[in-house]
Amino acid sequence: MLISLFGAVESGAIYAIMALGVYLSFRVLNFPDLTVDGSFVTGAGITGMLIVNGMSPITATLVGAFAGFIAGCITGILHTKGKINALLAGILMMIALYSINLRFMGQPTVSMLNETTIVNQIQSFWSPAIDSALNSIFIGADRVPTTWAILIIMTIVTLAIKFMLDFFLKTEVGLAIRATGDNQKMIRSLSANTNFLIIIGIGLSNGLVALSGALVAQHGGFANLNMGIGMIVIGLASVIIGEALFGKKTIARVTLAVIGGAIIYRVVITLALRVDFLESSDLKLITAVLVIAALVTPKILQSRREKKRRLAKRAALMERKGREASA
Amino acid sequence: MLNIHDVSLTFNEGTPDEKIALDDINLELQKGEFVTVIGSNGAGKSTLMNVISGSLIPDVGDVLIDDQNVVHLPEYKRSKMVGRVFQDPMAGTAPSMTIEENLAMAYSRDKKRRLVPGVSKKRKDHFRDYLDTLNLGLEDRLNAKVGLLSGGERQALSLLMATFTEPKILLLDEHTAALDPSRAELITKITGDVVSKFGLTTMMVTHNMQQALDLGDRLFMMDKGQIIFDVKGEEKQNLIIKDLLDEFQRIRGEQIASDKAILG
């Protein structure tokens, strides 16, 4: 139990980078971008291939992320220059990437089990003393996590990306990107090239997604052609759960919420799969129910609060009228 | 400052819905000139604005701003020189962003957008001073989301955003039409103030004849894609609404008469 929860938080921290990418396209640019299912694999597959062919893991990861950036830019170009509907542009790019990814990978699965990856590089310089120190908090547990290295380093990487994203969205360019998602007509009348901003924004979004894919592949030890299926829904689930639980008042708050949402999503899935009557094939159903719950619950809560408030006002009115009548 | 030569634009040409929106328009605005444009719906006022701002490209003709032909410059490049306020108070601002962020975006209009924070301490003070001139108390609400402002406040903010970088041309497209009379009057007053403060070359479309007479130093009346009446200077200052109606009647009457002559 403890081990599987620990694993859930660990992979949640890696998937959070993907969720930040989805936040950028879906929320900031208001662009429902389905490229994600393909670009996640692009990052994983290209990085995997390069590592197998002897490239240093960090360079390979960056190349993988850049490939995702290019894929996203092409989706952006299809939408802005080709005037293709956003959803359709993403879907077209997604299926195109399926074939492209297979070309790059050469085979449906690329194994990195015997290669040097970022993950085992992190573990190799990590001091076991930190692990034993941290594991001492789980006094009485019969099994403790083998290493804290991945969790801590990945959390730092994810937070670093979050802070960079926060900063970027407050720069002059970042403001214009946000306005493009909010009111395109207005920002165009303020001399911003919205086409360019959409292309760059969707590119960055998919760059983050591909980076996450590259890290997930190295964490799991393999890249698979189908590992991206449903990724957009997981990203959306993270964004929506995060916003529902942690709020969305400021940019910094939302990006933190998205990371939290990604981790909570993993934890909930892990817990759900431990329930006896649920099978691992029910995963997609659980995801769908989770997203629906995260979308509907805040609305229900709010209308309840409103109703309560109105009832209280009515009661106060009645009381006042009663007092006036008796006076 | 603004020259328009032989501009024509026809929508849906060759179909039953064909509409001649602009019919060989020629005009010249001097630097600092403030012209109000009146005319009935479909007269071509908004189309003329859109041709100047670059959101529409004319079929033929040239648009020159400061002697530079801009007719083929895309809207986002032209808007470095052209400030604009729309009729819809929702159109000129980004509702989910704060007042200071909206101002920062407008501040970047005539500059290259860079990877530096849009709202700096220095700019904040700057923005506060500008907002102070509106007397709406917005200077204390820099961090409020613009979506929370009323229509009048938003329109005042849009007006500020369109003007404080001192664009070469300011286009106002019925920007008080969606407001209640007292707010409309306030925005009209602010408009007069900022235009004279910065000496902006301005073109304002309005359906309110009194407003067209009160503001500006020149007046166009448009009908069927043409400028049918153009007055300026003292002659404009002495106009009253009745003169405009008479003028409109006279020109329209003539046109109806000539139509009759054609139809036999």
Coordinates of C-alpha atoms in Angstrom, one line a residue:
Chain A
M1 CA 0.0 0.0 0.0
L2 CA 2.6 2.5 1.1
I3 CA 4.9 1.5 -1.7
S4 CA 2.2 1.8 -4.4
L5 CA 1.1 5.2 -3.0
F6 CA 4.7 6.3 -3.1
G7 CA 5.0 5.1 -6.7
A8 CA 1.8 7.0 -7.5
V9 CA 3.2 10.3 -6.1
E10 CA 6.5 9.7 -7.9
S11 CA 4.9 9.2 -11.4
G12 CA 2.4 12.0 -10.6
A13 CA 5.3 14.4 -10.3
I14 CA 6.5 13.4 -13.8
Y15 CA 3.0 13.4 -15.4
A16 CA 2.5 16.9 -13.9
I17 CA 4.8 18.3 -16.6
M18 CA 2.4 16.9 -19.2
A19 CA -0.5 18.4 -17.2
L20 CA 1.2 21.8 -17.3
G21 CA 1.4 21.5 -21.0
V22 CA -2.3 20.7 -21.3
Y23 CA -3.0 23.6 -19.0
L24 CA -1.1 25.9 -21.4
S25 CA -3.1 24.8 -24.5
F26 CA -6.5 24.0 -23.0
R27 CA -6.8 26.8 -20.4
V28 CA -4.4 29.6 -21.4
L29 CA -4.9 29.5 -25.1
N30 CA -8.4 28.1 -25.0
F31 CA -7.3 25.6 -27.6
P32 CA -8.5 22.0 -27.2
D33 CA -5.3 20.4 -28.5
L34 CA -5.4 16.6 -29.1
T35 CA -1.9 16.5 -30.5
V36 CA -0.9 15.5 -26.9
D37 CA -1.7 11.8 -27.4
G38 CA 0.9 11.8 -30.2
S39 CA 3.5 14.2 -28.9
F40 CA 3.8 12.4 -25.6
V41 CA 4.9 9.3 -27.6
T42 CA 7.1 11.4 -29.8
G43 CA 9.0 12.6 -26.7
A44 CA 9.2 9.1 -25.3
G45 CA 10.1 7.3 -28.6
I46 CA 12.7 9.7 -29.9
T47 CA 14.4 9.9 -26.5
G48 CA 14.3 6.2 -26.2
M49 CA 15.8 5.6 -29.6
L50 CA 18.6 8.2 -29.0
I51 CA 19.5 6.7 -25.7
V52 CA 19.6 3.2 -27.2
N53 CA 21.9 4.6 -29.8
G54 CA 24.2 5.9 -27.2
M55 CA 23.3 9.6 -26.8
S56 CA 23.6 11.1 -23.4
P57 CA 20.3 10.9 -21.6
I58 CA 20.0 14.6 -20.9
T59 CA 20.6 15.6 -24.5
A60 CA 18.3 12.8 -25.7
T61 CA 15.5 14.1 -23.4
L62 CA 16.0 17.6 -24.7
V63 CA 15.9 16.5 -28.3
G64 CA 12.7 14.5 -27.5
A65 CA 11.1 17.6 -26.0
F66 CA 12.1 19.7 -28.9
A67 CA 10.5 17.2 -31.3
G68 CA 7.3 17.6 -29.4
F69 CA 7.6 21.4 -29.7
I70 CA 7.9 21.1 -33.5
A71 CA 4.9 18.8 -33.6
G72 CA 2.9 21.3 -31.6
C73 CA 4.0 24.2 -33.9
I74 CA 2.7 22.2 -36.9
T75 CA -0.7 21.8 -35.2
G76 CA -0.6 25.6 -34.6
I77 CA 0.3 26.2 -38.2
L78 CA -2.5 23.9 -39.4
H79 CA -5.0 25.9 -37.3
T80 CA -3.8 29.4 -38.0
K81 CA -2.5 29.4 -41.5
G82 CA -4.6 26.4 -42.7
K83 CA -7.7 27.7 -41.0
I84 CA -8.5 24.1 -39.8
N85 CA -10.7 23.8 -36.7
A86 CA -8.6 23.5 -33.6
L87 CA -9.9 20.0 -32.6
L88 CA -9.5 18.7 -36.1
A89 CA -6.0 20.1 -36.5
G90 CA -5.0 18.3 -33.2
I91 CA -6.6 15.0 -34.3
L92 CA -4.9 15.2 -37.7
M93 CA -1.5 15.8 -36.1
M94 CA -2.2 13.0 -33.6
I95 CA -2.8 10.3 -36.2
A96 CA 0.1 11.6 -38.4
L97 CA 2.4 11.3 -35.3
Y98 CA 1.3 7.7 -34.8
S99 CA 3.0 6.8 -38.1
I100 CA 5.9 9.2 -37.6
N101 CA 6.6 7.9 -34.1
L102 CA 6.7 4.3 -35.4
R103 CA 9.2 5.5 -38.1
F104 CA 11.4 7.0 -35.5
M105 CA 11.2 4.1 -33.1
G106 CA 11.5 1.3 -35.8
Q107 CA 9.5 -1.0 -33.6
P108 CA 6.4 -0.6 -31.4
T109 CA 8.4 -0.9 -28.1
V110 CA 11.9 0.5 -27.4
S111 CA 13.4 -1.0 -24.2
M112 CA 15.9 1.0 -22.2
L113 CA 16.3 -1.5 -19.4
N114 CA 20.0 -2.0 -20.0
E115 CA 20.8 1.6 -20.9
T116 CA 21.9 4.6 -18.9
T117 CA 18.9 6.9 -18.4
I118 CA 18.3 10.1 -16.5
V119 CA 16.6 8.0 -13.9
N120 CA 19.5 5.7 -13.1
Q121 CA 21.9 8.7 -13.4
I122 CA 20.0 10.4 -10.7
Q123 CA 20.1 7.2 -8.6
S124 CA 23.8 6.8 -9.1
F125 CA 24.8 10.1 -7.6
W126 CA 22.1 10.0 -4.9
S127 CA 23.4 9.2 -1.4
P128 CA 21.6 6.2 0.2
A129 CA 22.0 8.0 3.5
I130 CA 19.3 10.4 2.5
D131 CA 17.0 7.5 1.8
S132 CA 17.5 5.8 5.1
A133 CA 17.0 9.2 6.9
L134 CA 13.8 9.8 5.0
N135 CA 12.6 6.2 5.4
S136 CA 12.9 6.5 9.1
I137 CA 9.6 8.5 9.1
F138 CA 7.8 5.4 8.1
I139 CA 8.5 3.6 11.5
G140 CA 6.7 0.3 11.7
A141 CA 6.1 -0.1 7.9
D142 CA 7.3 -3.5 6.8
R143 CA 8.5 -2.2 3.4
V144 CA 10.0 1.1 2.7
P145 CA 10.6 2.9 -0.7
T146 CA 13.9 1.8 -2.2
T147 CA 14.9 5.4 -3.2
W148 CA 13.6 8.9 -2.7
A149 CA 15.9 10.2 -5.5
I150 CA 13.4 10.1 -8.3
L151 CA 10.6 11.7 -6.3
I152 CA 12.7 14.5 -5.0
I153 CA 14.6 15.3 -8.2
M154 CA 11.4 15.1 -10.3
T155 CA 9.5 17.3 -7.9
I156 CA 12.3 19.9 -8.2
V157 CA 12.3 19.7 -12.0
T158 CA 8.5 20.0 -12.1
L159 CA 8.5 22.9 -9.7
A160 CA 11.3 24.6 -11.7
I161 CA 9.2 24.2 -14.9
K162 CA 6.2 25.6 -13.0
F163 CA 8.1 28.7 -11.9
M164 CA 9.5 29.3 -15.4
L165 CA 5.9 28.9 -16.8
D166 CA 4.6 31.4 -14.1
F167 CA 7.3 33.9 -15.1
F168 CA 6.7 33.4 -18.8
L169 CA 3.0 34.0 -18.5
K170 CA 3.6 37.3 -16.9
T171 CA 6.1 38.6 -19.5
E172 CA 5.0 40.8 -22.3
V173 CA 4.9 37.9 -24.7
G174 CA 3.1 35.7 -22.0
L175 CA 0.4 38.4 -21.4
A176 CA -0.2 38.5 -25.2
I177 CA -0.5 34.7 -25.3
R178 CA -3.0 34.7 -22.4
A179 CA -5.0 37.5 -24.1
T180 CA -5.0 35.4 -27.3
G181 CA -7.0 32.8 -25.4
D182 CA -9.2 35.4 -23.8
N183 CA -10.0 38.0 -26.5
Q184 CA -8.2 37.5 -29.8
K185 CA -9.8 40.5 -31.5
M186 CA -8.6 42.8 -28.7
I187 CA -5.0 41.7 -28.6
R188 CA -4.8 41.8 -32.4
S189 CA -5.9 45.5 -32.2
L190 CA -3.0 45.9 -29.8
S191 CA -0.5 44.8 -32.5
A192 CA 0.0 41.2 -31.4
N193 CA 0.4 38.6 -34.1
T194 CA -2.1 36.1 -32.7
N195 CA -1.1 33.4 -35.3
F196 CA 2.5 33.5 -34.2
L197 CA 1.4 33.4 -30.5
I198 CA -0.9 30.4 -31.0
I199 CA 1.9 28.5 -32.9
I200 CA 4.5 29.2 -30.2
G201 CA 2.0 28.5 -27.4
I202 CA 0.9 25.1 -28.8
G203 CA 4.5 24.3 -29.5
L204 CA 5.6 25.0 -25.9
S205 CA 2.6 23.0 -24.7
N206 CA 3.6 20.0 -26.7
G207 CA 7.2 20.5 -25.8
L208 CA 6.3 20.1 -22.1
V209 CA 4.1 17.0 -23.0
A210 CA 7.0 15.4 -24.9
L211 CA 9.4 16.2 -22.1
S212 CA 7.1 14.4 -19.7
G213 CA 6.8 11.5 -22.2
A214 CA 10.6 11.2 -22.3
L215 CA 10.9 11.2 -18.5
V216 CA 8.0 8.7 -18.1
A217 CA 9.7 6.4 -20.6
Q218 CA 13.0 6.5 -18.8
H219 CA 11.2 6.0 -15.5
G220 CA 9.4 2.9 -16.8
G221 CA 12.4 1.7 -18.8
F222 CA 10.6 1.6 -22.1
A223 CA 8.8 3.6 -24.7
N224 CA 5.7 2.2 -26.3
L225 CA 3.8 3.3 -29.4
N226 CA 0.5 3.2 -27.5
M227 CA 1.6 4.8 -24.3
G228 CA 0.0 8.1 -25.3
I229 CA -3.5 6.9 -25.8
G230 CA -5.9 8.8 -23.5
M231 CA -3.1 11.1 -22.4
I232 CA -5.1 14.2 -23.2
V233 CA -7.9 13.0 -20.9
I234 CA -5.4 12.4 -18.1
G235 CA -4.0 15.9 -18.6
L236 CA -7.4 17.4 -18.5
A237 CA -8.3 15.3 -15.5
S238 CA -5.2 16.7 -13.7
V239 CA -6.1 20.3 -14.7
I240 CA -9.8 20.0 -13.7
I241 CA -9.2 18.1 -10.4
G242 CA -6.4 20.6 -9.5
E243 CA -8.6 23.6 -10.2
A244 CA -11.5 22.2 -8.3
L245 CA -9.5 21.3 -5.2
F246 CA -6.9 24.1 -5.1
G247 CA -8.6 27.0 -6.8
K248 CA -7.5 29.2 -9.7
K249 CA -7.2 32.7 -8.5
T250 CA -3.8 33.5 -9.8
I251 CA -1.4 32.0 -12.4
A252 CA 1.0 30.7 -9.7
R253 CA -1.9 29.2 -7.9
V254 CA -3.3 27.4 -10.9
T255 CA 0.0 25.9 -12.0
L256 CA 0.5 24.6 -8.5
A257 CA -3.1 23.3 -8.5
V258 CA -2.4 21.5 -11.9
I259 CA 0.7 19.7 -10.4
G260 CA -1.4 18.8 -7.3
G261 CA -4.1 17.6 -9.6
A262 CA -1.7 15.3 -11.5
I263 CA -0.4 13.7 -8.3
I264 CA -3.9 13.3 -6.8
Y265 CA -5.1 11.7 -10.1
R266 CA -2.4 9.1 -9.8
V267 CA -3.1 8.5 -6.1
V268 CA -6.8 8.1 -6.7
I269 CA -6.2 5.7 -9.6
T270 CA -3.9 3.6 -7.5
L271 CA -6.4 3.5 -4.7
A272 CA -9.2 2.7 -7.0
L273 CA -7.3 -0.2 -8.6
R274 CA -6.9 -1.8 -5.1
V275 CA -10.6 -2.1 -4.8
D276 CA -11.5 -5.7 -5.3
F277 CA -14.2 -5.5 -7.9
L278 CA -12.3 -3.0 -10.2
E279 CA -9.9 -4.4 -12.8
S280 CA -7.0 -2.6 -14.5
S281 CA -9.1 -2.5 -17.7
D282 CA -11.5 -0.2 -15.8
L283 CA -8.9 2.5 -15.7
K284 CA -10.4 4.6 -18.4
L285 CA -13.8 4.4 -16.9
I286 CA -12.4 5.5 -13.5
T287 CA -10.7 8.4 -15.2
A288 CA -13.9 9.5 -16.9
V289 CA -15.9 9.3 -13.7
L290 CA -13.2 11.2 -11.9
V291 CA -13.2 14.0 -14.5
I292 CA -17.0 14.2 -14.4
A293 CA -17.0 14.3 -10.6
A294 CA -14.4 17.1 -10.6
L295 CA -16.5 19.1 -13.1
V296 CA -19.9 18.6 -11.5
T297 CA -19.1 18.7 -7.8
P298 CA -18.0 22.3 -7.6
K299 CA -21.2 23.4 -9.5
I300 CA -23.4 21.5 -7.1
L301 CA -21.6 22.8 -4.1
Q302 CA -22.0 26.3 -5.4
S303 CA -25.6 26.1 -6.2
R304 CA -26.2 24.6 -2.7
R305 CA -24.3 27.6 -1.2
E306 CA -26.4 30.0 -3.2
K307 CA -29.6 28.3 -2.2
K308 CA -28.6 28.5 1.4
R309 CA -27.7 32.1 1.1
R310 CA -31.1 32.9 -0.5
L311 CA -33.0 31.0 2.2
A312 CA -31.2 32.9 4.9
K313 CA -32.0 36.2 3.2
R314 CA -35.7 35.2 2.9
A315 CA -35.8 34.2 6.6
A316 CA -34.3 37.6 7.5
L317 CA -36.9 39.3 5.3
M318 CA -39.8 37.4 6.9
E319 CA -38.5 38.1 10.4
R320 CA -38.3 41.9 9.6
K321 CA -41.8 41.9 8.1
G322 CA -43.1 40.0 11.2
R323 CA -41.5 42.5 13.4
E324 CA -43.0 45.4 11.5
A325 CA -46.4 43.9 11.5
S326 CA -46.4 43.3 15.3
A327 CA -45.0 46.8 15.9
Chain B
M1 CA -1.8 62.0 -41.6
L2 CA -4.5 59.7 -43.0
N3 CA -5.1 59.6 -46.8
I4 CA -7.6 57.3 -48.5
H5 CA -7.5 57.1 -52.2
D6 CA -10.2 55.5 -54.4
V7 CA -11.1 52.8 -51.9
S8 CA -14.0 50.6 -53.0
L9 CA -15.2 47.4 -51.3
T10 CA -18.1 45.1 -52.4
F11 CA -19.3 42.2 -50.4
N12 CA -20.6 39.0 -52.1
E13 CA -19.8 40.3 -55.5
G14 CA -21.8 38.6 -58.3
T15 CA -24.4 37.1 -56.0
P16 CA -27.9 38.3 -55.2
D17 CA -26.6 39.4 -51.8
E18 CA -24.1 41.8 -53.4
K19 CA -23.6 44.9 -51.3
I20 CA -21.4 47.8 -52.2
A21 CA -20.1 48.8 -48.8
L22 CA -17.6 51.4 -49.9
D23 CA -17.9 53.3 -53.2
D24 CA -14.8 55.1 -54.3
I25 CA -14.0 56.8 -51.0
N26 CA -11.4 59.6 -51.1
L27 CA -10.5 61.5 -48.0
E28 CA -7.6 63.2 -46.2
L29 CA -7.3 63.9 -42.5
Q30 CA -4.7 66.4 -41.2
K31 CA -2.7 65.6 -38.1
G32 CA -4.8 66.3 -35.0
E33 CA -8.0 66.5 -36.9
F34 CA -11.0 64.9 -35.1
V35 CA -13.8 63.8 -37.5
T36 CA -17.2 62.4 -36.5
V37 CA -19.0 60.1 -38.9
I38 CA -22.7 59.7 -39.1
G39 CA -25.0 57.8 -41.4
S40 CA -27.7 55.2 -41.3
N41 CA -27.1 51.5 -40.8
G42 CA -25.3 49.9 -43.8
A43 CA -24.0 53.3 -44.9
G44 CA -20.4 51.9 -44.8
K45 CA -19.1 53.6 -41.6
S46 CA -17.9 50.5 -39.9
T47 CA -16.5 49.1 -43.1
L48 CA -14.5 52.3 -43.5
M49 CA -13.2 51.9 -40.0
N50 CA -12.3 48.2 -40.7
V51 CA -10.5 49.2 -43.9
I52 CA -8.4 51.7 -42.0
S53 CA -7.6 49.4 -39.1
G54 CA -6.8 46.5 -41.5
S55 CA -9.4 44.0 -40.4
L56 CA -10.8 44.3 -44.0
I57 CA -8.8 44.7 -47.2
P58 CA -10.5 46.9 -49.9
D59 CA -11.0 45.6 -53.4
V60 CA -9.1 48.6 -54.8
G61 CA -7.6 51.7 -53.5
D62 CA -4.9 52.8 -51.0
V63 CA -4.8 53.7 -47.3
L64 CA -1.9 55.9 -46.4
I65 CA -0.9 56.6 -42.8
D66 CA 1.8 59.3 -42.4
D67 CA 2.5 58.9 -46.2
Q68 CA 3.2 55.2 -45.8
N69 CA 0.9 52.9 -47.9
V70 CA -0.4 50.4 -45.3
V71 CA -3.2 48.8 -47.4
H72 CA -1.4 45.5 -47.5
L73 CA -0.1 45.5 -43.9
P74 CA -1.9 42.9 -41.8
E75 CA -4.0 44.2 -38.9
Y76 CA -1.6 43.4 -36.2
K77 CA 1.2 45.4 -37.9
R78 CA -1.1 48.3 -38.6
S79 CA -2.3 48.4 -35.1
K80 CA 1.1 49.7 -34.0
M81 CA -0.2 53.0 -35.6
V82 CA -3.9 52.6 -35.1
G83 CA -5.7 52.6 -31.8
R84 CA -9.2 51.4 -31.7
V85 CA -12.3 51.3 -29.3
F86 CA -15.1 49.0 -30.3
Q87 CA -18.9 49.4 -29.7
D88 CA -19.1 46.3 -27.5
P89 CA -17.6 47.1 -24.1
M90 CA -16.5 43.4 -23.9
A91 CA -14.5 43.6 -27.1
G92 CA -11.7 46.0 -26.0
T93 CA -10.4 44.2 -22.9
A94 CA -9.4 40.7 -21.8
P95 CA -11.9 39.9 -19.1
S96 CA -10.0 37.1 -17.2
M97 CA -6.9 39.4 -16.8
T98 CA -6.3 42.2 -14.4
I99 CA -6.5 45.9 -15.1
E100 CA -2.8 46.3 -14.8
E101 CA -2.2 43.3 -17.2
N102 CA -4.6 44.8 -19.7
L103 CA -2.8 48.2 -19.5
A104 CA 0.5 46.4 -19.9
M105 CA -0.6 44.8 -23.1
A106 CA -1.8 48.1 -24.5
Y107 CA 1.5 49.7 -23.4
S108 CA 3.4 47.1 -25.6
R109 CA 1.4 48.2 -28.6
D110 CA 4.0 50.3 -30.3
K111 CA 7.0 48.3 -29.0
K112 CA 8.4 44.8 -29.6
R113 CA 7.0 42.3 -27.0
R114 CA 9.9 40.9 -25.0
L115 CA 10.5 38.2 -22.4
V116 CA 10.5 40.7 -19.5
P117 CA 7.7 41.1 -16.9
G118 CA 4.8 43.0 -18.4
V119 CA 3.9 44.8 -15.1
S120 CA 6.9 46.4 -13.4
K121 CA 6.9 48.6 -10.4
K122 CA 7.7 51.6 -12.5
R123 CA 4.9 50.8 -15.0
K124 CA 2.4 50.3 -12.2
D125 CA 3.0 53.9 -11.0
H126 CA 2.6 55.0 -14.6
F127 CA -0.7 53.1 -15.0
R128 CA -2.0 54.5 -11.7
D129 CA -1.4 58.0 -12.9
Y130 CA -3.2 57.4 -16.2
L131 CA -6.2 55.7 -14.4
D132 CA -6.3 58.6 -12.0
T133 CA -7.3 60.9 -14.9
L134 CA -10.5 58.9 -15.5
N135 CA -11.8 59.7 -12.0
L136 CA -13.4 56.3 -11.7
G137 CA -11.4 55.0 -8.8
L138 CA -9.8 52.3 -11.0
E139 CA -6.3 53.3 -9.8
D140 CA -7.0 51.5 -6.6
R141 CA -8.1 48.3 -8.3
L142 CA -5.1 47.5 -10.5
N143 CA -5.3 43.8 -9.5
A144 CA -9.0 43.5 -10.2
K145 CA -10.0 41.2 -13.1
V146 CA -11.5 43.3 -15.9
G147 CA -14.5 41.0 -16.1
L148 CA -15.7 42.4 -12.8
L149 CA -15.9 46.0 -14.1
S150 CA -19.1 47.5 -15.4
G151 CA -19.6 48.3 -19.1
G152 CA -18.9 52.0 -18.6
E153 CA -15.7 51.3 -16.6
R154 CA -14.5 48.8 -19.2
Q155 CA -15.2 51.3 -22.0
A156 CA -13.2 54.0 -20.2
L157 CA -10.4 51.5 -19.7
S158 CA -10.5 50.5 -23.4
L159 CA -10.4 54.2 -24.3
L160 CA -7.3 54.7 -22.1
M161 CA -5.7 51.6 -23.6
A162 CA -6.3 52.8 -27.1
T163 CA -4.9 56.2 -26.5
F164 CA -2.1 56.3 -24.0
T165 CA 0.5 55.1 -26.4
E166 CA -0.5 58.0 -28.7
P167 CA -1.3 56.1 -31.9
K168 CA -1.2 58.0 -35.2
I169 CA -4.8 57.3 -35.8
L170 CA -7.6 56.7 -33.3
L171 CA -10.7 54.9 -34.4
L172 CA -13.9 55.0 -32.2
D173 CA -16.6 52.8 -33.5
E174 CA -19.9 53.8 -31.8
H175 CA -18.0 53.3 -28.5
T176 CA -20.7 54.9 -26.4
A177 CA -23.7 53.2 -28.0
A178 CA -24.0 50.3 -25.6
L179 CA -23.9 52.5 -22.5
D180 CA -26.6 54.2 -20.5
P181 CA -27.0 58.0 -21.2
S182 CA -25.1 59.2 -18.1
R183 CA -22.2 56.7 -18.8
A184 CA -22.2 57.6 -22.4
E185 CA -21.9 61.2 -21.5
L186 CA -19.0 60.4 -19.2
I187 CA -17.2 58.5 -22.0
T188 CA -17.9 61.3 -24.4
K189 CA -16.3 63.7 -22.1
I190 CA -13.3 61.5 -21.5
T191 CA -13.0 61.1 -25.2
G192 CA -12.9 64.8 -25.8
D193 CA -10.3 65.2 -23.1
V194 CA -7.9 62.5 -24.2
V195 CA -8.1 63.4 -27.8
S196 CA -7.2 67.0 -27.2
K197 CA -4.6 66.1 -24.5
F198 CA -2.6 63.9 -26.9
G199 CA -3.7 65.8 -30.1
L200 CA -4.8 62.5 -31.7
T201 CA -6.0 62.2 -35.3
T202 CA -9.4 60.7 -34.7
M203 CA -12.3 59.2 -36.5
M204 CA -15.4 58.5 -34.5
V205 CA -18.5 56.8 -35.8
T206 CA -21.7 57.6 -33.9
H207 CA -25.5 57.4 -34.3
N208 CA -25.9 60.2 -31.8
M209 CA -26.2 63.4 -33.9
Q210 CA -25.7 65.6 -30.8
Q211 CA -22.5 63.8 -30.0
A212 CA -21.4 64.1 -33.6
L213 CA -21.9 67.9 -33.3
D214 CA -20.4 68.3 -29.9
L215 CA -17.2 66.4 -30.5
G216 CA -14.6 67.0 -33.1
D217 CA -13.8 69.7 -35.7
R218 CA -15.0 68.0 -38.8
L219 CA -18.1 65.9 -39.8
F220 CA -18.8 63.3 -42.4
M221 CA -22.2 62.0 -43.4
M222 CA -22.1 58.7 -45.2
D223 CA -24.8 57.0 -47.2
K224 CA -24.6 53.9 -49.5
G225 CA -20.8 53.7 -49.3
Q226 CA -20.1 57.3 -50.1
I227 CA -19.2 60.4 -48.1
I228 CA -22.1 62.6 -49.1
F229 CA -21.5 65.5 -46.8
D230 CA -18.2 66.9 -45.3
V231 CA -18.1 70.0 -43.2
K232 CA -15.3 71.4 -41.0
G233 CA -14.2 74.4 -39.0
E234 CA -16.6 77.2 -38.2
E235 CA -19.3 75.9 -40.5
K236 CA -19.3 72.6 -38.4
Q237 CA -19.4 74.5 -35.1
N238 CA -22.5 76.3 -36.1
L239 CA -24.4 73.2 -37.3
I240 CA -27.5 72.1 -35.3
I241 CA -29.3 68.7 -35.6
K242 CA -32.0 70.2 -37.8
D243 CA -29.3 71.2 -40.4
L244 CA -28.1 67.6 -40.5
L245 CA -31.5 66.2 -40.9
D246 CA -32.3 68.8 -43.7
E247 CA -29.0 68.0 -45.4
F248 CA -29.7 64.3 -45.2
Q249 CA -33.2 64.8 -46.5
R250 CA -32.0 67.0 -49.3
I251 CA -29.3 64.6 -50.5
R252 CA -31.5 61.6 -50.0
G253 CA -34.4 63.3 -51.8
E254 CA -32.2 64.0 -54.7
Q255 CA -31.1 60.5 -54.9
I256 CA -34.6 59.1 -54.8
A257 CA -35.5 61.6 -57.5
S258 CA -32.6 60.5 -59.7
D259 CA -33.6 56.8 -59.1
K260 CA -37.1 57.7 -60.3
A261 CA -35.6 59.3 -63.3
I262 CA -33.6 56.1 -64.1
L263 CA -36.6 53.9 -63.6
G264 CA -38.6 56.2 -65.8

